[in-house]
Coordinates of C-alpha atoms in Angstrom, one line a residue:
Chain A
M1 CA 0.0 -0.1 0.1
V2 CA 1.6 3.1 -1.4
A3 CA 0.9 6.6 0.5
F4 CA 0.2 9.8 -1.6
E5 CA 1.5 13.0 -1.4
P6 CA -1.6 15.4 -2.6
R7 CA -1.1 18.0 -5.2
N8 CA -3.2 20.4 -3.1
V9 CA -3.8 20.6 0.8
D10 CA -7.3 20.9 -0.1
F11 CA -8.2 18.1 -1.1
R12 CA -11.0 17.0 1.1
P13 CA -13.5 20.0 0.1
R14 CA -12.8 19.9 -3.4
V15 CA -14.1 16.2 -3.3
E16 CA -17.1 16.9 -1.1
A17 CA -18.0 19.6 -3.4
R18 CA -18.3 17.7 -6.2
F19 CA -19.9 14.9 -4.5
A20 CA -22.0 17.1 -3.8
R21 CA -22.6 18.2 -7.4
Q22 CA -23.4 15.0 -8.3
R23 CA -27.0 14.7 -7.9
F24 CA -27.3 11.1 -9.5
L25 CA -25.1 9.8 -6.5
S26 CA -27.8 12.0 -4.4
H27 CA -30.5 10.6 -6.0
L28 CA -29.3 7.3 -5.0
G29 CA -29.0 7.9 -1.7
C30 CA -24.8 8.0 -1.8
S31 CA -23.2 9.4 0.9
L32 CA -19.3 10.3 0.8
T33 CA -17.7 8.0 4.5
F34 CA -14.1 8.0 3.8
V35 CA -11.5 10.2 2.0
A36 CA -7.8 10.3 1.8
P37 CA -5.0 10.7 -0.8
G38 CA -5.8 7.8 -3.1
T39 CA -8.6 6.7 -1.6
V40 CA -12.2 7.7 -1.8
D41 CA -15.1 5.3 0.3
I42 CA -18.9 5.5 -1.2
A43 CA -21.7 3.6 1.2
L44 CA -24.9 3.5 -0.3
A45 CA -27.6 1.5 1.8
F46 CA -30.2 -0.8 -0.4
N47 CA -33.8 0.6 -1.3
S48 CA -36.2 -0.7 -3.9
D49 CA -35.5 1.6 -6.7
L50 CA -32.4 0.2 -7.5
G51 CA -33.8 -3.1 -7.9
H52 CA -33.1 -5.4 -11.0
A53 CA -35.3 -8.0 -12.3
H54 CA -33.5 -10.7 -9.7
G55 CA -34.7 -8.1 -6.2
C56 CA -31.3 -7.0 -6.5
V57 CA -29.1 -4.1 -6.8
H58 CA -28.7 -3.4 -10.8
G59 CA -25.2 -4.0 -11.7
G60 CA -25.2 -0.4 -13.6
V61 CA -25.7 1.0 -9.7
V62 CA -22.8 -1.0 -8.1
T63 CA -20.8 -0.5 -11.4
S64 CA -22.2 3.4 -10.9
I65 CA -20.8 4.1 -7.4
A66 CA -17.2 2.3 -8.4
E67 CA -16.2 4.6 -10.9
S68 CA -17.5 7.1 -8.7
A69 CA -15.0 6.3 -5.8
A70 CA -12.5 5.5 -8.4
A71 CA -13.4 9.5 -10.0
C72 CA -13.1 11.0 -6.9
A73 CA -10.0 8.6 -4.6
A74 CA -8.3 10.7 -8.8
L75 CA -8.8 13.9 -7.8
T76 CA -7.6 13.6 -4.3
L77 CA -4.2 14.0 -6.7
A78 CA -5.2 16.4 -9.0
P79 CA -3.3 19.2 -9.2
A80 CA -5.3 22.3 -7.6
E81 CA -5.9 23.3 -11.8
R82 CA -7.2 20.1 -13.0
D83 CA -9.8 18.3 -12.8
V84 CA -10.3 15.0 -13.6
I85 CA -12.5 12.4 -15.8
T86 CA -13.1 8.6 -16.6
T87 CA -12.0 7.5 -19.4
E88 CA -12.6 4.1 -19.8
L89 CA -13.2 0.9 -16.9
K90 CA -13.8 -2.7 -16.5
V91 CA -15.4 -4.5 -13.8
N92 CA -16.1 -7.9 -12.9
F93 CA -18.8 -8.8 -11.3
L94 CA -18.3 -11.7 -8.6
R95 CA -22.0 -12.1 -7.4
P96 CA -25.1 -10.4 -7.0
A97 CA -25.4 -7.1 -4.7
G98 CA -28.6 -7.6 -2.0
E99 CA -30.1 -6.0 -0.1
G100 CA -27.2 -5.0 2.5
R101 CA -25.3 -2.0 2.2
L102 CA -22.3 -1.6 -0.5
V103 CA -19.2 0.5 0.3
A104 CA -17.2 1.6 -2.6
Q105 CA -13.5 2.1 -2.3
G106 CA -11.3 3.7 -5.2
R107 CA -7.6 3.5 -4.9
I108 CA -5.3 5.0 -7.3
I109 CA -3.2 2.0 -8.8
K110 CA -0.7 5.3 -10.6
P111 CA -1.0 8.6 -10.1
G112 CA 0.1 9.8 -13.8
R113 CA 0.5 13.2 -14.8
T114 CA -2.5 12.7 -17.2
L115 CA -3.6 8.9 -17.2
M116 CA -4.4 8.1 -13.4
L117 CA -5.2 4.1 -13.1
C118 CA -7.8 3.3 -10.6
Q119 CA -8.6 -0.1 -8.6
A120 CA -12.1 0.1 -7.7
D121 CA -13.6 -2.7 -5.3
V122 CA -17.4 -2.6 -3.9
M123 CA -18.0 -4.7 -0.6
E124 CA -21.8 -5.7 0.5
E125 CA -22.3 -5.8 4.1
R126 CA -24.6 -8.8 5.5
Q127 CA -25.0 -8.9 9.2
D128 CA -21.8 -9.5 10.4
Q129 CA -19.6 -10.0 7.0
R130 CA -18.7 -8.2 3.9
V131 CA -19.0 -10.0 0.8
H132 CA -16.9 -8.6 -2.1
V133 CA -19.8 -7.8 -5.1
L134 CA -17.1 -5.9 -7.7
T135 CA -13.7 -5.8 -8.6
G136 CA -12.5 -3.3 -11.4
L137 CA -9.8 -0.7 -12.9
V138 CA -10.8 2.6 -14.0
T139 CA -8.7 4.5 -16.0
V140 CA -9.1 9.0 -15.1
M141 CA -7.8 11.6 -17.3
T142 CA -6.8 14.9 -16.1
V143 CA -7.9 17.6 -18.1
Chain B
M1 CA -24.4 -8.7 -39.2
V2 CA -25.6 -11.7 -38.6
A3 CA -28.9 -13.1 -38.7
F4 CA -29.5 -14.4 -35.4
E5 CA -32.3 -17.1 -34.7
P6 CA -33.7 -17.1 -31.7
R7 CA -34.0 -20.0 -29.4
N8 CA -37.1 -19.1 -27.6
V9 CA -40.2 -17.8 -30.5
D10 CA -41.5 -15.3 -27.3
F11 CA -38.0 -13.3 -26.6
R12 CA -39.9 -10.6 -27.3
P13 CA -42.6 -10.6 -24.6
R14 CA -40.4 -11.8 -22.1
V15 CA -38.2 -9.5 -22.3
E16 CA -40.3 -7.0 -21.9
A17 CA -41.1 -8.4 -18.5
R18 CA -37.4 -8.5 -17.8
F19 CA -37.5 -5.1 -18.3
A20 CA -40.6 -3.8 -16.7
R21 CA -39.7 -6.1 -13.8
Q22 CA -36.0 -3.7 -13.4
R23 CA -36.9 -0.5 -11.0
F24 CA -33.8 1.1 -11.8
L25 CA -34.1 1.0 -15.1
S26 CA -37.8 3.0 -15.4
H27 CA -37.2 4.9 -12.0
L28 CA -34.5 6.3 -14.4
G29 CA -37.4 6.9 -17.0
C30 CA -35.4 4.3 -19.8
S31 CA -37.6 2.5 -22.1
L32 CA -37.8 -0.5 -24.5
T33 CA -37.7 0.9 -28.0
F34 CA -36.5 -1.9 -30.0
V35 CA -36.3 -5.7 -29.8
A36 CA -34.7 -8.4 -32.1
P37 CA -33.7 -11.2 -31.8
G38 CA -30.3 -10.7 -30.9
T39 CA -30.8 -7.0 -30.6
V40 CA -32.3 -4.3 -28.5
D41 CA -32.3 -1.0 -28.0
I42 CA -33.3 1.0 -24.5
A43 CA -33.8 5.2 -25.1
L44 CA -33.7 7.8 -21.6
A45 CA -34.4 11.0 -22.2
F46 CA -32.7 13.3 -20.0
N47 CA -34.2 14.6 -16.6
S48 CA -31.8 17.0 -14.4
D49 CA -31.9 13.5 -11.6
L50 CA -28.9 11.8 -14.1
G51 CA -26.8 14.8 -13.4
H52 CA -22.5 15.1 -13.1
A53 CA -21.0 17.5 -11.8
H54 CA -20.5 19.0 -15.0
G55 CA -24.4 19.6 -15.9
C56 CA -24.1 16.1 -18.0
V57 CA -24.6 12.8 -17.4
H58 CA -23.0 10.5 -14.4
G59 CA -21.0 8.1 -16.5
G60 CA -22.4 5.3 -14.7
V61 CA -26.2 6.0 -15.7
V62 CA -24.4 5.8 -19.5
T63 CA -22.9 2.5 -18.6
S64 CA -26.6 1.4 -16.7
I65 CA -28.0 1.8 -20.2
A66 CA -25.5 0.0 -22.5
E67 CA -25.5 -2.6 -19.6
S68 CA -29.1 -3.6 -19.8
A69 CA -29.7 -3.0 -23.4
A70 CA -26.2 -5.6 -23.7
A71 CA -28.4 -8.6 -21.1
C72 CA -31.7 -7.9 -23.2
A73 CA -30.0 -8.5 -26.4
A74 CA -28.6 -11.7 -24.4
L75 CA -31.7 -12.3 -23.5
T76 CA -33.0 -12.3 -26.8
L77 CA -31.0 -15.9 -27.6
A78 CA -31.1 -17.7 -24.4
P79 CA -33.3 -21.0 -24.2
A80 CA -36.8 -20.8 -22.9
E81 CA -35.8 -22.4 -19.6
R82 CA -32.5 -20.3 -18.7
D83 CA -32.1 -16.7 -17.7
V84 CA -29.1 -14.4 -17.8
I85 CA -26.9 -12.4 -15.9
T86 CA -24.3 -10.4 -16.8
T87 CA -20.3 -11.2 -15.7
E88 CA -17.8 -8.0 -17.1
L89 CA -18.0 -5.4 -18.7
K90 CA -15.7 -2.9 -20.0
V91 CA -16.9 0.7 -21.2
N92 CA -15.0 3.7 -23.0
F93 CA -16.3 7.0 -22.9
L94 CA -15.8 8.6 -26.1
R95 CA -17.5 12.0 -25.4
P96 CA -19.8 13.6 -22.4
A97 CA -23.0 12.4 -22.5
G98 CA -25.0 15.9 -22.5
E99 CA -28.2 16.8 -22.4
G100 CA -30.0 15.1 -25.5
R101 CA -31.9 11.8 -25.4
L102 CA -29.7 8.5 -25.3
V103 CA -29.6 5.5 -27.1
A104 CA -28.2 2.6 -26.2
Q105 CA -27.9 -0.1 -28.6
G106 CA -27.0 -3.9 -27.5
R107 CA -25.9 -6.4 -30.2
I108 CA -24.4 -9.6 -29.9
I109 CA -21.1 -11.1 -31.1
K110 CA -21.4 -14.3 -29.8
P111 CA -23.8 -16.4 -28.9
G112 CA -22.8 -19.5 -27.1
R113 CA -24.2 -21.6 -24.9
T114 CA -22.1 -20.6 -21.7
L115 CA -21.4 -16.8 -21.9
M116 CA -22.4 -14.9 -25.0
L117 CA -20.6 -12.1 -26.7
C118 CA -22.5 -8.4 -26.9
Q119 CA -21.1 -5.2 -27.9
A120 CA -22.7 -2.3 -26.3
D121 CA -23.0 1.2 -28.0
V122 CA -24.4 4.8 -26.9
M123 CA -25.9 7.6 -28.8
E124 CA -26.9 11.0 -28.0
E125 CA -29.4 12.5 -30.5
R126 CA -28.5 16.1 -30.7
Q127 CA -30.8 18.2 -33.1
D128 CA -30.0 16.7 -36.3
Q129 CA -26.7 14.7 -35.4
R130 CA -26.1 11.4 -33.3
V131 CA -23.3 11.6 -31.6
H132 CA -21.2 8.2 -30.3
V133 CA -20.7 8.7 -26.2
L134 CA -19.6 5.4 -25.4
T135 CA -18.6 2.4 -26.5
G136 CA -17.8 -1.2 -24.5
L137 CA -18.3 -4.9 -25.1
V138 CA -20.0 -6.9 -22.0
T139 CA -20.5 -10.9 -21.1
V140 CA -23.5 -11.9 -20.7
M141 CA -24.0 -16.2 -18.5
T142 CA -27.0 -17.9 -19.1
V143 CA -27.5 -19.7 -15.9
Chain C
M1 CA -17.6 3.9 -41.4
V2 CA -15.6 7.6 -40.7
A3 CA -12.5 8.7 -43.9
F4 CA -10.0 10.0 -41.6
E5 CA -7.6 12.4 -42.9
P6 CA -4.2 12.3 -41.6
R7 CA -1.7 14.7 -39.4
N8 CA 0.9 13.7 -41.1
V9 CA 1.0 12.9 -45.2
D10 CA 4.3 10.9 -44.5
F11 CA 1.8 8.1 -42.2
R12 CA 3.0 5.5 -44.5
P13 CA 6.5 4.9 -43.8
R14 CA 6.0 5.7 -40.3
V15 CA 4.2 2.9 -39.7
E16 CA 6.3 1.2 -41.4
A17 CA 9.4 2.2 -40.0
R18 CA 7.5 1.4 -36.8
F19 CA 6.8 -1.9 -37.4
A20 CA 10.2 -2.7 -39.1
R21 CA 12.1 -1.7 -35.4
Q22 CA 9.5 -4.1 -33.4
R23 CA 11.5 -7.1 -33.5
F24 CA 8.8 -9.2 -31.1
L25 CA 6.5 -8.9 -34.5
S26 CA 8.8 -10.2 -37.1
H27 CA 10.4 -12.8 -34.4
L28 CA 6.6 -13.9 -34.7
G29 CA 7.1 -13.7 -38.6
C30 CA 4.2 -11.0 -38.5
S31 CA 3.6 -8.6 -41.6
L32 CA 2.4 -5.0 -42.2
T33 CA -0.7 -5.8 -45.2
F34 CA -2.8 -2.9 -45.3
V35 CA -1.9 1.0 -44.1
A36 CA -4.2 3.6 -45.0
P37 CA -5.4 6.6 -42.4
G38 CA -7.2 4.9 -39.5
T39 CA -6.7 1.4 -40.7
V40 CA -4.0 -1.2 -40.0
D41 CA -4.1 -4.7 -40.9
I42 CA -1.3 -7.1 -39.5
A43 CA -1.1 -10.6 -41.0
L44 CA 0.3 -13.7 -39.2
A45 CA 1.0 -17.3 -41.0
F46 CA 0.7 -20.0 -38.0
N47 CA 4.3 -21.5 -37.4
S48 CA 4.6 -24.0 -34.5
D49 CA 5.9 -21.6 -32.4
L50 CA 3.0 -20.2 -31.8
G51 CA 1.6 -22.6 -30.5
H52 CA -0.3 -23.5 -26.6
A53 CA -1.1 -26.7 -24.5
H54 CA -4.2 -27.3 -27.0
G55 CA -2.6 -27.2 -30.8
C56 CA -3.4 -23.9 -31.1
V57 CA -1.6 -20.5 -30.8
H58 CA -1.3 -18.8 -27.9
G59 CA -3.4 -16.1 -26.9
G60 CA -1.2 -13.7 -26.2
V61 CA -0.1 -14.0 -29.6
V62 CA -3.5 -13.3 -30.8
T63 CA -3.5 -10.5 -28.3
S64 CA -0.2 -8.8 -29.7
I65 CA -0.9 -8.5 -33.2
A66 CA -4.2 -7.2 -32.2
E67 CA -2.5 -4.9 -30.0
S68 CA 0.4 -3.4 -32.1
A69 CA -2.4 -3.7 -35.2
A70 CA -4.3 -0.9 -33.0
A71 CA -1.0 1.0 -32.4
C72 CA -0.3 1.1 -36.1
A73 CA -3.5 2.6 -36.9
A74 CA -3.7 5.4 -33.7
L75 CA 0.4 6.2 -35.2
T76 CA -1.2 6.3 -38.9
L77 CA -3.5 9.3 -37.1
A78 CA -0.7 11.0 -34.5
P79 CA 0.8 14.2 -35.4
A80 CA 4.4 13.8 -37.5
E81 CA 6.1 15.1 -33.6
R82 CA 4.0 12.2 -31.4
D83 CA 4.8 9.3 -30.7
V84 CA 2.1 6.9 -29.5
I85 CA 1.5 4.4 -26.3
T86 CA -1.2 1.5 -25.6
T87 CA -1.9 2.7 -22.4
E88 CA -4.4 -0.2 -22.1
L89 CA -6.1 -3.1 -24.1
K90 CA -9.6 -5.4 -23.3
V91 CA -9.8 -8.0 -25.3
N92 CA -12.4 -11.5 -25.9
F93 CA -11.6 -14.6 -27.4
L94 CA -14.1 -15.8 -29.5
R95 CA -12.8 -19.0 -30.9
P96 CA -9.5 -20.6 -30.4
A97 CA -7.2 -20.1 -33.2
G98 CA -5.8 -23.0 -35.6
E99 CA -3.4 -23.2 -37.9
G100 CA -5.0 -20.8 -40.3
R101 CA -3.4 -17.2 -41.7
L102 CA -4.2 -14.3 -39.5
V103 CA -5.4 -11.0 -39.5
A104 CA -5.7 -8.6 -37.3
Q105 CA -7.1 -5.4 -38.3
G106 CA -6.9 -1.5 -36.1
R107 CA -9.1 0.6 -36.8
I108 CA -9.2 4.0 -34.4
I109 CA -13.3 4.4 -33.4
K110 CA -12.1 7.9 -31.6
P111 CA -9.0 10.0 -33.1
G112 CA -8.7 12.4 -29.8
R113 CA -5.6 14.8 -29.1
T114 CA -4.3 13.1 -26.3
L115 CA -6.0 9.5 -26.4
M116 CA -7.0 7.8 -29.7
L117 CA -9.6 4.9 -29.0
C118 CA -9.6 1.3 -31.7
Q119 CA -11.0 -1.5 -32.2
A120 CA -9.2 -4.7 -32.6
D121 CA -10.1 -7.9 -34.4
V122 CA -8.6 -10.7 -35.5
M123 CA -9.7 -13.1 -38.4
E124 CA -8.7 -16.7 -39.0
E125 CA -8.3 -17.6 -43.1
R126 CA -9.1 -21.5 -43.0
Q127 CA -10.0 -22.9 -46.8
D128 CA -12.7 -20.7 -47.5
Q129 CA -13.9 -19.2 -44.8
R130 CA -12.8 -16.1 -42.3
V131 CA -13.7 -16.8 -38.4
H132 CA -13.4 -14.0 -36.0
V133 CA -11.2 -14.9 -33.4
L134 CA -11.1 -12.0 -30.7
T135 CA -12.5 -8.5 -30.4
G136 CA -11.0 -6.0 -28.6
L137 CA -10.8 -1.9 -27.5
V138 CA -7.4 -0.2 -27.2
T139 CA -6.4 2.8 -25.7
V140 CA -3.6 4.6 -27.5
M141 CA -2.0 7.8 -26.0
T142 CA 0.2 10.2 -27.7
V143 CA 3.1 11.3 -26.3
Chain D
M1 CA -5.0 -12.9 0.7
V2 CA -7.4 -16.5 0.3
A3 CA -6.2 -20.1 1.1
F4 CA -7.5 -22.2 -2.0
E5 CA -8.4 -25.6 -1.3
P6 CA -7.2 -27.2 -4.6
R7 CA -9.7 -29.1 -6.3
N8 CA -7.5 -31.3 -7.5
V9 CA -4.0 -32.7 -5.1
D10 CA -2.0 -33.5 -8.7
F11 CA -1.8 -29.7 -9.4
R12 CA 1.1 -29.0 -9.3
P13 CA 2.8 -32.1 -12.1
R14 CA -0.4 -30.8 -13.6
V15 CA 0.6 -27.0 -14.1
E16 CA 3.6 -28.3 -15.1
A17 CA 2.4 -30.2 -17.6
R18 CA 0.4 -27.6 -19.1
F19 CA 3.2 -25.4 -18.9
A20 CA 5.6 -27.7 -20.9
R21 CA 3.5 -28.0 -23.7
Q22 CA 2.9 -24.4 -24.2
R23 CA 5.7 -24.2 -27.0
F24 CA 5.6 -19.9 -27.1
L25 CA 5.7 -19.5 -23.3
S26 CA 9.2 -22.1 -23.8
H27 CA 9.8 -20.1 -26.7
L28 CA 10.0 -16.6 -25.5
G29 CA 12.2 -18.0 -22.1
C30 CA 9.9 -18.6 -19.6
S31 CA 10.0 -20.9 -16.8
L32 CA 7.6 -21.4 -13.9
T33 CA 9.0 -19.7 -10.9
F34 CA 6.0 -20.8 -7.8
V35 CA 3.3 -23.0 -8.1
A36 CA 0.4 -23.1 -5.0
P37 CA -3.3 -23.3 -5.0
G38 CA -4.9 -19.8 -6.6
T39 CA -1.3 -18.6 -7.2
V40 CA 1.2 -19.2 -9.9
D41 CA 4.4 -16.9 -11.1
I42 CA 6.3 -16.7 -14.5
A43 CA 9.3 -15.6 -15.1
L44 CA 10.7 -14.0 -18.7
A45 CA 14.6 -12.8 -18.6
F46 CA 14.5 -9.7 -21.4
N47 CA 16.5 -10.7 -24.3
S48 CA 16.0 -8.6 -27.4
D49 CA 13.8 -11.3 -29.7
L50 CA 11.4 -9.6 -27.2
G51 CA 11.5 -6.2 -28.3
H52 CA 9.6 -3.2 -29.4
A53 CA 10.2 -0.5 -31.5
H54 CA 12.0 1.6 -28.3
G55 CA 14.0 -1.3 -26.6
C56 CA 11.3 -1.8 -24.4
V57 CA 9.4 -5.8 -24.2
H58 CA 6.6 -5.3 -26.7
G59 CA 3.6 -4.9 -24.8
G60 CA 2.2 -8.2 -26.1
V61 CA 4.5 -10.0 -24.4
V62 CA 3.9 -8.4 -20.5
T63 CA 0.2 -9.4 -21.6
S64 CA 1.3 -12.9 -22.2
I65 CA 3.2 -14.0 -19.0
A66 CA 0.1 -12.2 -17.4
E67 CA -2.5 -14.0 -18.8
S68 CA -0.5 -17.2 -19.2
A69 CA 0.2 -17.0 -15.1
A70 CA -3.5 -16.4 -14.9
A71 CA -4.6 -19.4 -16.5
C72 CA -2.3 -22.0 -14.6
A73 CA -3.8 -20.2 -11.5
A74 CA -7.2 -20.9 -12.2
L75 CA -5.9 -24.6 -13.3
T76 CA -4.2 -25.1 -10.0
L77 CA -7.9 -25.3 -8.7
A78 CA -9.6 -26.8 -11.7
P79 CA -11.2 -30.0 -11.0
A80 CA -9.1 -32.8 -12.8
E81 CA -11.8 -33.3 -15.3
R82 CA -12.4 -30.1 -16.5
D83 CA -9.6 -27.8 -18.9
V84 CA -9.3 -24.4 -18.0
I85 CA -9.5 -21.8 -21.0
T86 CA -9.5 -17.9 -21.3
T87 CA -12.4 -15.7 -22.2
E88 CA -11.4 -12.5 -22.2
L89 CA -8.8 -10.2 -20.5
K90 CA -8.0 -6.3 -19.4
V91 CA -4.7 -5.2 -19.0
N92 CA -3.3 -1.7 -18.1
F93 CA 0.6 -0.6 -18.5
L94 CA 1.5 1.3 -16.3
R95 CA 4.8 1.7 -17.0
P96 CA 7.2 0.0 -20.5
A97 CA 8.4 -2.8 -19.2
G98 CA 12.7 -2.2 -19.9
E99 CA 15.5 -5.5 -19.6
G100 CA 14.6 -6.4 -16.2
R101 CA 13.6 -9.9 -15.6
L102 CA 10.1 -9.7 -15.8
V103 CA 7.7 -11.9 -12.9
A104 CA 4.1 -12.4 -13.5
Q105 CA 1.7 -12.8 -10.8
G106 CA -1.3 -14.8 -11.3
R107 CA -3.6 -14.8 -8.5
I108 CA -7.0 -16.1 -8.5
I109 CA -9.9 -14.1 -6.8
K110 CA -13.0 -15.6 -7.3
P111 CA -12.6 -19.7 -8.0
G112 CA -16.3 -20.3 -9.7
R113 CA -17.6 -23.8 -11.0
T114 CA -17.6 -22.4 -14.3
L115 CA -15.8 -18.7 -14.6
M116 CA -12.8 -18.3 -12.1
L117 CA -11.4 -14.2 -12.6
C118 CA -7.9 -13.5 -12.2
Q119 CA -5.8 -10.5 -10.7
A120 CA -2.7 -10.6 -12.8
D121 CA 0.2 -8.2 -12.2
V122 CA 3.3 -8.1 -13.6
M123 CA 6.4 -6.7 -11.9
E124 CA 10.5 -6.0 -13.9
E125 CA 13.1 -6.2 -11.8
R126 CA 15.9 -3.7 -12.1
Q127 CA 18.5 -3.8 -10.0
D128 CA 17.7 -3.8 -6.5
Q129 CA 13.8 -2.2 -7.2
R130 CA 10.7 -3.8 -8.5
V131 CA 8.9 -1.3 -10.6
H132 CA 5.2 -2.0 -11.8
V133 CA 4.2 -2.8 -15.3
L134 CA 1.5 -4.1 -15.6
T135 CA -1.8 -4.9 -13.8
G136 CA -5.2 -6.6 -15.2
L137 CA -8.0 -8.5 -15.0
V138 CA -8.5 -11.8 -16.8
T139 CA -11.7 -14.3 -16.6
V140 CA -11.2 -18.1 -17.3
M141 CA -13.5 -20.4 -18.1
T142 CA -13.5 -24.3 -16.7
V143 CA -14.2 -26.7 -20.1

């Protein structure tokens, strides 16, 4: 696990402001639960609007919070004058996400100047266990 | 372009029923606009709940409709006794999706018995042009 | 199918020179069979050094020619003062590649200034048919 | 880090036999350096036939050893009566691979009955440091 130096000391309010402007995330019911240089967690409690044909959370929702956590993790390391956009992502669905609380963790693997590569994982908390429901890689470009 | 034979003549009501059960898609405002063997289109009109920090549609929304179109396309070719689940996807974001109508097209590339590979593309309709906003590949497993 | 304008009229000798310097490709036995703005084909005749446990061509070989065709396709559209490097790729193996001639086609989907997205496909020619053995997406960065 | 139970006590000779049959890997100069349930390492010393336009190792070579390590890792967990084939992979190139020794590590993330998901990483050993040159995800199907 690498420790990263932020290139902008105000990384935390910056991530919070971006998160607050993302209406889709608040609309889903997401909250920002951890922000550190190179790592961001986003949590989402189940509600029935997230549902899928089989009574579990739609894969697009799980992917959305993974992507958002990754993009926010990249933002913690971006210089103050640059914004970030996601250019591509790849995810594998390990298990269906059910009615537990989801926690997405975005973690920077390589903080390049132009491209940052992030790992994204989503865990579902079911009673006393955490189940790994998604893993993926997200590329974010600074612009 | 390959023409596919459905393995279940009732593929259309099956896709419609699955789509109707996906509360997340109706919650976003999606509609099923085309269903044929191996190809499904899903459309989504802009509304401000889909929004992202920059006033455009969240990448997770665009990915969600792409994934859904791909999974539905796979369902058109699935045998009657088997269901489908998405196991992995990879998307590239070509341009930000703005306030036009989005149309996701899922198209089967390889209809294997266990795994089906689908191409997914999302176009945004802006006045008199169609802009390509996402392309990707989605693997769907029959179960 | 989009027609692309090269940003460097000498795109053809540039691709040929790059290909000639790639010892791994000539070592495999590859040849450059088509070069146009935004599209490059690379062919590879079977030989037993490419083999895999099952008597077919190793997936890494098939991926290598797909990636090379994509990177060369990007080079046809790069400005004269910029080089290209592949940053990521995703491929799906549709069928095992056997003892026929392989042809990889790289085709630019989006020729951005910093990032170019390429589609890559590999066909195997077996007697009088062409079989699709790999499809994928390759991101190339200009540097 | 999860500890896995092999479903076939003879997993080691099985991986060794498969590796020995892969002529492409021996042709490159690869060796199998670690085999345990769910984890396999493959090493490759630099030689000039692996080269790329810029004097470094071709991305296809690095991808090939990553894919092979992942497929062998899946084989350690496969039942005796089933073989494995790679269905898709996604890799990000973190840095160019130079003239140091490469070590690819494949590690199972999810050992499903039909599909196994593997993480693949390639490190380059340069004098007294290890540099991360590739990370990716590989899906392997048991057949």
